[in-house]
Amino acid sequence: MRTRIVVFSLAAAALAGCGADDGGEDDVAGPTWYRDVAPLLAEHCMGCHRGGGVAPFSMETYDVAAAVAPMMLEAVEAGVMPPWDAASSDECAPRHAWKDDARLTAAETQLLRDWIAAGTPAGKAADVPAPPDLALAGVTHSVTPSVPYVTTGDRDEFICYLLDPGISRLSWMTGLEVVPGNERVVHHVVVMGYMPPPVLNAAAGGTPVGQPFPCNGGVVTMPDTFLMGVWTPGSQPFETPADIGLPVPAGALVLVQMHYHPGGATTNDPDASTVNLRLQTTRPIHTYTIGAAGNAAAAPQLQPGPDDRDVPEFRIPAGATDHVETMRFPLSGLADGRFRLFAAYPHMHYLGVELSVQVEHPRPDGGVDTECLVNVPRWNFDWQRTYQYDAPIADLPSIGNGDTIVVRCSYDNTLANPFVRRALEELGLQEPVEVLLGEESLDEMCLGMFGVLVEPAP
Ligand code: HEC
């Protein structure tokens, strides 16, 4: 992966010399770099493709952009760039568009195509607009471990930190951002709120605030905790829509679970990742919690699948392609009313190919209306993010008693899957291995997480 990026940047630099045509004409009929293309790419691409950004090359200068223009068009046409994996398919198409959808429209893609067809004219030189700032605005609380963690570099490690953001009164979170200290080893970060029980508080001398401690597995189900957010490669800062916030009690600590993954990084490579929070002390109109459906290990939720032996099992044999796991979660025991979902976060690991979450609403006539909540037709482990429905609250998808959530994932456990090659390489393995449900990177998951409004709608 890294090799490819380095090779690519060199190629871009080498080509840059020959594509330049800074002629400065201002009367070009078709699109020009300075007038049309640079503003477009600034908005959609340069947040990452800029000096110091996460992408392997910057498109801020005409020379580089012109040199790689055909490749940019190819990446856009293939749906690879900008990274945005939630899409509609014949089986699953959400009712609403997504907020801040980064993808280019057909007209914008055509503009890029026309510019290339015309020989990538520079046009009259002008300032390239500043790319959008991807950092979370209005951060009120920020926590970083005081003791960095040095990974062993030879195996997956789960390390937790309890951090104290100093929340002195009941607050509501409207934004969360994780800034990894060392992207080469941070594989994922789960951020939980933790309310220390009073008895633990009294003995707080024993709470290792700021110090790393091992915490293999299961943090999401720890008592006295609530999920605040998850960072995975490709995540952007999370911001709730107006009037929606996650309640955070006074005195809450932040429990951060770091999953460190070798990824070829050496030892002596410390990490101290920062969690930034935006909290407000006025109650928003709506509060939310994070609900999850998926990761069923057995029947009755786990449905029979192609490679099962005696009973339904979450097992992806080595060499399996088109391996599907399907799970059904009937909802009961919720309060009366409908609970609106405003955000969706689909999650699998390296073997994942496709994921969909649908909800079946029973109809009074005995039939069922199936609604697609989120669909990822081409999973890319590197680009996981939270998607938010672009709809007024009253029209958001909703769930309630009697509904059934159906989560379906498909996997490719062969060397044809580039992520399988990468995972095996990182673990020093040659051939695919059997993969089961679990938390480590060569385990799999099939999970839809949702931001669910707590106050039921009529
Ligand atoms: C969220 C960050 C981000 C945004 C936004 C983004 N890119 Fe990228 N881009 C990357 C990263 C990182 C890579 C390196 C390859 C990878 O990780 O997939 C990349 C790689 C590429 C490549 C190399 C092809 C490849 O497959 O390696 C091209 C071309 C490209 N981007 C074009 C674009 C264009 C055009 C846009 C806007 C329409 C865009 N990118 C928006 C992060 C981004």
Coordinates of C-alpha atoms and ligand atoms in Angstrom, one line a residue:
M1 CA 0.0 0.0 0.0
R2 CA 2.6 2.5 1.1
T3 CA 4.9 1.5 -1.8
R4 CA 2.1 2.2 -4.3
I5 CA 1.5 5.6 -2.8
V6 CA 5.2 6.6 -3.0
V7 CA 5.5 5.3 -6.5
F8 CA 2.4 7.3 -7.4
S9 CA 3.6 10.5 -6.0
L10 CA 6.9 10.2 -7.7
A11 CA 5.1 9.6 -11.0
A12 CA 3.0 12.7 -10.4
A13 CA 6.1 14.8 -9.8
A14 CA 7.9 13.5 -12.8
L15 CA 5.0 14.2 -15.1
A16 CA 4.4 17.6 -13.7
G17 CA 7.0 19.2 -15.8
C18 CA 5.4 18.4 -19.1
G19 CA 1.8 19.2 -18.5
A20 CA 2.2 22.9 -17.5
D21 CA 0.6 25.5 -19.7
D22 CA 0.3 28.5 -17.5
G23 CA -0.5 30.6 -20.6
G24 CA -2.8 33.0 -18.7
E25 CA -5.4 33.4 -21.4
D26 CA -8.7 34.5 -19.8
D27 CA -11.0 33.9 -22.8
V28 CA -10.9 30.1 -23.0
A29 CA -14.4 28.9 -23.8
G30 CA -14.5 25.6 -21.9
P31 CA -13.6 25.0 -18.3
T32 CA -10.2 26.2 -17.1
W33 CA -8.2 25.2 -14.0
Y34 CA -8.3 28.5 -12.2
R35 CA -11.9 29.4 -13.0
D36 CA -13.7 26.1 -12.8
V37 CA -11.7 23.0 -11.9
A38 CA -9.6 24.3 -8.9
P39 CA -12.7 25.5 -7.0
L40 CA -14.4 22.2 -7.7
L41 CA -11.5 20.1 -6.5
A42 CA -10.9 22.4 -3.5
E43 CA -14.4 21.7 -2.3
H44 CA -14.4 17.9 -3.0
C45 CA -10.8 16.8 -2.9
M46 CA -8.3 19.2 -1.4
G47 CA -9.5 18.7 2.2
C48 CA -7.3 15.6 1.9
H49 CA -5.2 16.2 -1.3
R50 CA -3.3 19.2 0.0
G51 CA 0.1 19.7 1.6
G52 CA 0.1 17.9 4.9
G53 CA -3.2 16.2 4.1
V54 CA -4.0 12.5 4.5
A55 CA -3.9 11.8 0.7
P56 CA -0.6 10.9 -1.0
F57 CA -0.4 13.9 -3.2
S58 CA -1.5 17.5 -3.2
M59 CA -3.7 18.9 -6.1
E60 CA -3.2 22.5 -5.1
T61 CA -1.0 23.4 -8.0
Y62 CA -1.9 23.4 -11.6
D63 CA 1.1 21.4 -12.7
V64 CA 0.4 18.4 -10.5
A65 CA -3.4 18.5 -11.1
A66 CA -2.9 18.7 -14.9
A67 CA -0.4 15.8 -14.8
V68 CA -2.7 13.5 -12.9
A69 CA -6.0 14.7 -14.4
P70 CA -6.8 11.5 -16.3
M71 CA -6.2 9.5 -13.1
M72 CA -8.5 11.8 -11.1
L73 CA -11.2 11.4 -13.6
E74 CA -10.8 7.6 -13.6
A75 CA -11.0 7.6 -9.8
V76 CA -14.1 9.8 -9.8
E77 CA -15.8 7.7 -12.6
A78 CA -15.0 4.5 -10.8
G79 CA -16.6 5.9 -7.6
V80 CA -13.3 5.5 -5.7
M81 CA -12.8 9.2 -5.1
P82 CA -13.8 11.1 -3.1
P83 CA -14.1 8.2 -0.6
W84 CA -17.9 7.7 0.0
D85 CA -19.0 4.1 0.2
A86 CA -22.7 4.4 1.1
A87 CA -24.6 4.0 -2.2
S88 CA -27.8 2.6 -3.5
S89 CA -28.3 -0.8 -5.1
D90 CA -31.3 -2.5 -6.6
E91 CA -31.9 -4.4 -3.3
C92 CA -31.3 -1.5 -0.9
A93 CA -31.7 2.2 -1.6
P94 CA -32.2 4.5 1.4
R95 CA -35.2 6.9 1.0
H96 CA -33.0 10.0 1.7
A97 CA -29.8 11.4 0.3
W98 CA -26.9 11.8 2.7
K99 CA -25.8 15.0 4.3
D100 CA -22.6 16.6 3.1
D101 CA -22.4 13.9 0.3
A102 CA -18.9 14.5 -1.0
R103 CA -19.4 12.8 -4.4
L104 CA -19.3 14.8 -7.6
T105 CA -22.6 15.3 -9.4
A106 CA -22.9 14.2 -13.0
A107 CA -22.4 17.8 -14.2
E108 CA -19.3 18.2 -12.1
T109 CA -17.8 15.0 -13.4
Q110 CA -18.6 16.2 -16.9
L111 CA -16.8 19.5 -16.2
L112 CA -13.7 17.5 -15.3
R113 CA -14.1 15.4 -18.4
D114 CA -14.4 18.5 -20.6
W115 CA -11.4 20.1 -19.1
I116 CA -9.3 17.1 -19.8
A117 CA -10.7 16.8 -23.3
A118 CA -9.7 20.4 -24.0
G119 CA -6.1 19.7 -22.9
T120 CA -6.4 20.9 -19.3
P121 CA -6.1 24.6 -19.9
A122 CA -4.9 26.7 -17.0
G123 CA -6.8 29.8 -17.8
K124 CA -6.1 33.1 -16.1
A125 CA -4.1 32.6 -12.9
A126 CA -6.2 33.2 -9.8
D127 CA -6.0 32.1 -6.2
V128 CA -7.1 28.5 -5.6
P129 CA -9.8 28.6 -3.0
A130 CA -9.0 27.2 0.4
P131 CA -10.2 23.7 1.0
P132 CA -12.8 23.1 3.6
D133 CA -11.3 22.7 7.1
L134 CA -12.1 19.2 8.2
A135 CA -11.3 19.8 11.9
L136 CA -14.1 19.9 14.4
A137 CA -15.1 23.5 15.2
G138 CA -16.0 24.7 18.6
V139 CA -14.1 22.0 20.7
T140 CA -14.8 22.5 24.4
H141 CA -13.0 19.6 25.9
S142 CA -9.9 17.8 24.9
V143 CA -8.2 14.8 26.4
T144 CA -4.9 13.1 25.6
P145 CA -3.2 10.4 27.7
S146 CA -0.4 11.7 29.8
V147 CA 1.5 8.4 29.2
P148 CA 1.9 7.5 25.5
Y149 CA 1.7 3.8 24.7
V150 CA 4.5 2.0 22.9
T151 CA 3.1 -0.8 20.7
T152 CA 5.0 -4.1 20.5
G153 CA 4.6 -4.0 16.7
D154 CA 4.1 -7.7 16.4
R155 CA 0.5 -8.4 17.4
D156 CA -2.9 -6.8 17.9
E157 CA -3.2 -5.0 21.2
F158 CA -6.3 -3.5 23.0
I159 CA -5.2 -0.8 25.3
C160 CA -7.6 1.4 27.3
Y161 CA -7.2 4.8 28.9
L162 CA -9.5 6.5 31.4
L163 CA -9.3 10.2 30.8
D164 CA -10.9 13.1 32.7
P165 CA -12.3 15.9 30.5
G166 CA -13.5 17.8 33.6
I167 CA -17.2 17.8 32.9
S168 CA -18.6 19.6 35.9
R169 CA -22.3 19.6 34.9
L170 CA -24.8 17.7 32.8
S171 CA -23.8 18.4 29.2
W172 CA -24.8 17.3 25.7
M173 CA -22.3 16.3 23.1
T174 CA -22.8 17.7 19.6
G175 CA -19.4 16.8 18.1
L176 CA -16.5 14.3 18.6
E177 CA -13.2 14.1 16.9
V178 CA -10.4 11.6 17.4
V179 CA -6.9 12.7 16.3
P180 CA -4.7 9.6 16.2
G181 CA -1.3 10.2 17.6
N182 CA 0.4 7.7 15.4
E183 CA -1.7 6.7 12.4
R184 CA 0.7 3.8 11.6
V185 CA -0.4 1.8 14.5
V186 CA -3.9 3.0 15.4
H187 CA -6.4 0.6 13.9
H188 CA -9.5 1.8 15.6
V189 CA -10.6 3.8 18.6
V190 CA -13.8 3.3 20.6
V191 CA -14.8 6.3 22.7
M192 CA -17.1 5.6 25.6
G193 CA -18.5 7.7 28.4
Y194 CA -17.9 6.2 31.8
M195 CA -19.7 7.1 34.9
P196 CA -17.6 5.8 37.8
P197 CA -19.9 4.3 40.4
P198 CA -19.8 6.4 43.6
V199 CA -17.9 3.8 45.5
L200 CA -15.2 3.8 42.9
N201 CA -15.2 7.6 43.0
A202 CA -14.4 7.5 46.7
A203 CA -11.5 5.3 46.0
A204 CA -10.5 7.4 42.9
G205 CA -6.9 7.1 44.0
G206 CA -6.9 3.7 42.4
T207 CA -8.4 4.8 39.0
P208 CA -5.5 4.9 36.5
V209 CA -6.5 8.2 34.8
G210 CA -4.2 8.9 31.9
Q211 CA -2.4 5.6 32.2
P212 CA -2.6 2.8 29.6
F213 CA -4.1 -0.6 30.8
P214 CA -4.9 -3.7 28.7
C215 CA -8.6 -4.2 28.0
N216 CA -9.0 -7.0 25.5
G217 CA -12.4 -7.1 23.9
G218 CA -15.9 -6.2 25.1
V219 CA -15.6 -2.5 26.2
V220 CA -18.8 -1.6 24.5
T221 CA -20.7 -3.9 26.9
M222 CA -18.9 -2.7 30.1
P223 CA -21.2 -1.6 32.9
D224 CA -21.6 2.1 33.6
T225 CA -20.5 3.0 30.1
F226 CA -22.2 4.5 27.1
L227 CA -20.9 4.7 23.5
M228 CA -19.9 8.2 22.4
G229 CA -18.2 7.5 19.0
V230 CA -15.9 5.3 17.0
W231 CA -12.9 6.2 15.0
T232 CA -11.7 4.0 12.2
P233 CA -9.4 4.8 9.3
G234 CA -11.1 7.4 7.1
S235 CA -13.4 8.7 9.8
Q236 CA -14.2 12.4 9.7
P237 CA -15.1 14.4 12.8
F238 CA -18.6 13.7 13.9
E239 CA -21.1 16.5 14.3
T240 CA -24.8 16.1 15.2
P241 CA -27.5 17.9 13.3
A242 CA -28.8 21.1 15.0
D243 CA -31.0 20.4 18.1
I244 CA -29.6 16.9 18.7
G245 CA -27.1 16.0 21.4
L246 CA -25.8 13.0 23.4
P247 CA -26.3 13.5 27.1
V248 CA -23.1 13.3 29.1
P249 CA -23.5 13.4 32.9
A250 CA -21.5 15.6 35.2
G251 CA -18.3 13.8 36.3
A252 CA -18.3 11.4 33.3
L253 CA -14.9 10.2 32.4
V254 CA -13.9 9.2 28.8
L255 CA -12.9 5.6 28.4
V256 CA -10.9 5.2 25.2
Q257 CA -10.2 1.8 23.8
M258 CA -7.3 1.8 21.4
H259 CA -6.9 -1.1 19.0
Y260 CA -3.3 -1.2 17.9
H261 CA -2.5 -3.2 14.9
P262 CA 1.0 -4.1 13.8
G263 CA 0.7 -2.8 10.2
G264 CA 4.5 -3.2 9.7
A265 CA 5.2 -0.5 12.3
T266 CA 8.3 -1.0 14.4
T267 CA 8.4 -1.0 18.2
N268 CA 9.3 2.2 20.0
D269 CA 6.6 3.9 18.0
P270 CA 4.6 5.6 20.7
D271 CA 1.0 6.7 20.4
A272 CA -1.0 9.2 22.4
S273 CA -4.3 9.9 20.6
T274 CA -6.4 12.9 21.4
V275 CA -10.2 13.0 21.8
N276 CA -11.8 16.3 21.2
L277 CA -15.4 16.9 22.3
R278 CA -17.8 19.7 21.7
L279 CA -20.2 19.9 24.6
Q280 CA -23.0 22.3 25.4
T281 CA -24.7 22.8 28.8
T282 CA -28.1 23.8 27.4
R283 CA -30.4 20.8 26.6
P284 CA -31.0 20.4 22.9
I285 CA -34.5 19.6 21.7
H286 CA -33.6 16.0 21.0
T287 CA -31.2 13.6 22.7
Y288 CA -29.8 10.4 21.2
T289 CA -28.1 7.2 22.0
I290 CA -26.1 4.8 19.8
G291 CA -27.9 1.6 18.9
A292 CA -26.3 -1.3 17.2
A293 CA -27.6 -4.3 15.2
G294 CA -25.4 -7.1 14.0
N295 CA -22.5 -9.4 15.1
A296 CA -24.9 -12.3 15.9
A297 CA -22.8 -15.4 16.6
A298 CA -25.7 -17.9 16.5
A299 CA -29.3 -18.6 15.8
P300 CA -32.0 -17.4 16.2
Q301 CA -30.6 -14.0 15.0
L302 CA -28.0 -15.6 12.7
Q303 CA -29.7 -17.1 9.7
P304 CA -28.6 -20.2 7.8
G305 CA -25.8 -19.3 5.4
P306 CA -23.9 -20.9 2.5
D307 CA -21.0 -22.4 4.4
D308 CA -22.7 -23.6 7.6
R309 CA -22.1 -27.1 8.8
D310 CA -24.8 -28.3 11.2
V311 CA -26.3 -25.0 12.5
P312 CA -26.0 -21.4 11.5
E313 CA -22.5 -20.2 12.3
F314 CA -20.5 -17.1 11.6
R315 CA -17.6 -18.8 9.9
I316 CA -16.0 -17.7 6.7
P317 CA -13.9 -20.6 5.3
A318 CA -10.5 -19.9 3.8
G319 CA -11.0 -19.4 0.0
A320 CA -14.7 -18.5 0.3
T321 CA -16.1 -15.9 -2.1
D322 CA -19.6 -14.5 -2.0
H323 CA -19.9 -15.7 1.5
V324 CA -23.0 -14.2 3.1
E325 CA -24.0 -13.8 6.7
T326 CA -27.6 -12.6 7.4
M327 CA -29.0 -11.7 10.8
R328 CA -32.5 -10.8 11.9
F329 CA -33.3 -8.7 15.0
P330 CA -37.0 -8.5 15.9
L331 CA -37.6 -5.4 18.1
S332 CA -39.7 -5.7 21.2
G333 CA -39.7 -4.2 24.7
L334 CA -39.0 -0.7 23.5
A335 CA -41.1 2.2 24.8
D336 CA -44.2 2.9 22.8
G337 CA -43.9 5.1 19.7
R338 CA -41.4 5.3 16.9
F339 CA -37.7 6.1 17.4
R340 CA -36.0 8.1 14.7
L341 CA -32.6 7.3 13.3
F342 CA -30.4 10.2 12.1
A343 CA -27.1 8.6 11.5
A344 CA -25.7 5.2 10.3
Y345 CA -22.3 3.7 10.7
P346 CA -21.8 0.5 8.8
H347 CA -18.8 -1.7 10.0
M348 CA -17.0 -4.8 8.8
H349 CA -13.3 -5.7 8.7
Y350 CA -10.9 -6.6 5.9
L351 CA -12.9 -9.5 4.3
G352 CA -16.0 -7.4 3.8
V353 CA -17.4 -6.8 0.3
E354 CA -20.9 -5.6 0.8
L355 CA -23.2 -4.6 3.7
S356 CA -26.8 -3.7 4.0
V357 CA -29.1 -2.9 6.9
Q358 CA -32.8 -2.9 6.3
V359 CA -35.8 -2.7 8.5
E360 CA -39.1 -4.6 8.0
H361 CA -42.1 -2.6 9.1
P362 CA -45.2 -4.9 9.5
R363 CA -48.3 -3.5 7.8
P364 CA -51.8 -3.8 9.3
D365 CA -52.8 -6.0 6.4
G366 CA -50.2 -8.6 7.4
G367 CA -47.7 -7.6 4.8
V368 CA -44.3 -6.1 5.3
D369 CA -42.7 -2.8 4.1
T370 CA -39.0 -3.1 3.8
E371 CA -37.0 0.1 4.2
C372 CA -33.3 0.3 3.4
L373 CA -31.3 2.1 6.2
V374 CA -27.8 1.9 4.8
N375 CA -26.1 0.1 1.9
V376 CA -22.5 -0.3 1.1
P377 CA -22.2 -2.1 -2.2
R378 CA -18.4 -2.0 -2.3
W379 CA -16.8 -2.0 1.1
N380 CA -13.5 -0.3 1.6
F381 CA -11.9 -0.9 5.0
D382 CA -10.0 2.4 4.8
W383 CA -13.0 4.6 4.3
Q384 CA -15.4 4.0 7.2
R385 CA -17.5 6.9 8.3
T386 CA -20.8 8.0 9.8
Y387 CA -23.4 8.9 7.3
Q388 CA -26.3 11.2 8.3
Y389 CA -29.6 11.3 6.5
D390 CA -30.3 14.6 4.8
A391 CA -33.9 14.9 6.0
P392 CA -36.0 16.8 8.5
I393 CA -36.4 14.9 11.8
A394 CA -40.0 14.2 11.2
D395 CA -39.2 12.3 8.0
L396 CA -36.2 10.3 9.3
P397 CA -36.4 6.5 9.2
S398 CA -37.8 5.1 12.4
I399 CA -37.9 1.8 14.3
G400 CA -40.3 0.5 16.9
N401 CA -41.7 -2.6 18.5
G402 CA -42.7 -5.2 15.9
D403 CA -40.1 -4.1 13.4
T404 CA -37.3 -6.4 12.4
I405 CA -33.8 -5.2 11.6
V406 CA -32.1 -7.3 8.9
V407 CA -28.3 -7.0 8.6
R408 CA -26.6 -8.7 5.7
C409 CA -22.9 -8.8 4.9
S410 CA -20.9 -10.6 2.2
Y411 CA -17.2 -11.4 2.3
D412 CA -14.4 -12.5 0.0
N413 CA -11.8 -14.5 1.8
T414 CA -9.5 -15.1 -1.1
L415 CA -6.3 -13.5 -2.3
A416 CA -8.3 -11.7 -5.0
N417 CA -9.5 -9.3 -2.2
P418 CA -6.7 -6.7 -1.8
F419 CA -7.6 -6.2 1.9
V420 CA -7.1 -9.9 2.5
R421 CA -3.7 -9.7 0.9
R422 CA -2.9 -6.8 3.1
A423 CA -4.1 -8.4 6.3
L424 CA -2.2 -11.6 5.6
E425 CA 0.9 -9.7 4.8
E426 CA 0.7 -7.8 8.0
L427 CA 0.4 -11.0 9.9
G428 CA 3.2 -12.7 7.9
L429 CA 0.7 -15.3 6.5
Q430 CA 0.7 -16.6 2.9
E431 CA -2.7 -18.1 2.4
P432 CA -6.2 -17.1 3.6
V433 CA -7.3 -18.6 6.9
E434 CA -10.7 -19.4 8.3
V435 CA -12.2 -16.3 9.8
L436 CA -14.8 -16.1 12.6
L437 CA -16.7 -13.3 14.3
G438 CA -14.5 -11.4 16.7
E439 CA -12.7 -8.1 17.5
E440 CA -9.2 -8.7 16.1
S441 CA -8.5 -7.4 12.6
L442 CA -8.5 -10.9 11.1
D443 CA -11.8 -11.7 12.7
E444 CA -14.9 -10.3 11.1
M445 CA -17.8 -8.2 12.0
C446 CA -21.2 -7.4 10.4
L447 CA -22.6 -4.4 12.2
G448 CA -24.8 -1.4 11.7
M449 CA -24.6 1.3 14.3
F450 CA -27.2 4.1 14.4
G451 CA -27.7 7.4 16.1
V452 CA -31.2 6.9 17.6
L453 CA -33.3 9.7 19.0
V454 CA -34.3 8.9 22.6
E455 CA -37.6 10.8 22.7
P456 CA -40.2 8.7 20.8
A457 CA -42.0 10.4 17.9
P458 CA -45.8 9.9 17.7
Ligands
HEC1 C1 -11.1 12.0 2.7 C2 -9.9 12.2 2.0 C3 -9.9 12.3 0.5 C4 -10.7 13.0 -0.3 C5 -11.8 13.9 0.0 C6 -10.2 12.7 -1.7 N1 -9.2 11.8 -1.7 FE1 -8.2 11.0 -3.3 N2 -7.1 9.9 -2.0 C7 -7.1 9.9 -0.7 C8 -6.1 8.9 -0.1 C9 -5.8 8.7 1.3 C10 -5.6 8.3 -1.3 C11 -4.5 7.2 -1.2 C12 -5.2 5.9 -1.7 C13 -6.2 5.3 -0.7 O1 -5.9 5.3 0.5 O2 -7.3 4.9 -1.1 C14 -6.2 8.9 -2.4 C15 -5.9 8.6 -3.7 C16 -6.3 9.2 -4.8 C17 -5.9 8.9 -6.2 C18 -4.9 7.9 -6.6 C19 -5.6 6.6 -7.1 C20 -5.6 5.5 -6.1 O3 -6.5 4.7 -6.2 O4 -4.7 5.4 -5.3 C21 -6.5 9.8 -7.0 C22 -6.4 9.9 -8.5 C23 -7.4 10.6 -6.2 N3 -7.2 10.2 -4.9 C24 -8.2 11.6 -6.7 C25 -9.2 12.3 -5.8 C26 -10.1 13.2 -6.4 C27 -10.3 13.6 -7.8 C28 -10.9 13.6 -5.3 C29 -12.0 14.6 -5.3 C30 -13.0 14.4 -6.3 C31 -10.3 13.0 -4.1 N4 -9.3 12.2 -4.5 C32 -10.8 13.2 -2.8 C33 -7.9 10.7 0.1 C34 -8.9 11.5 -0.3

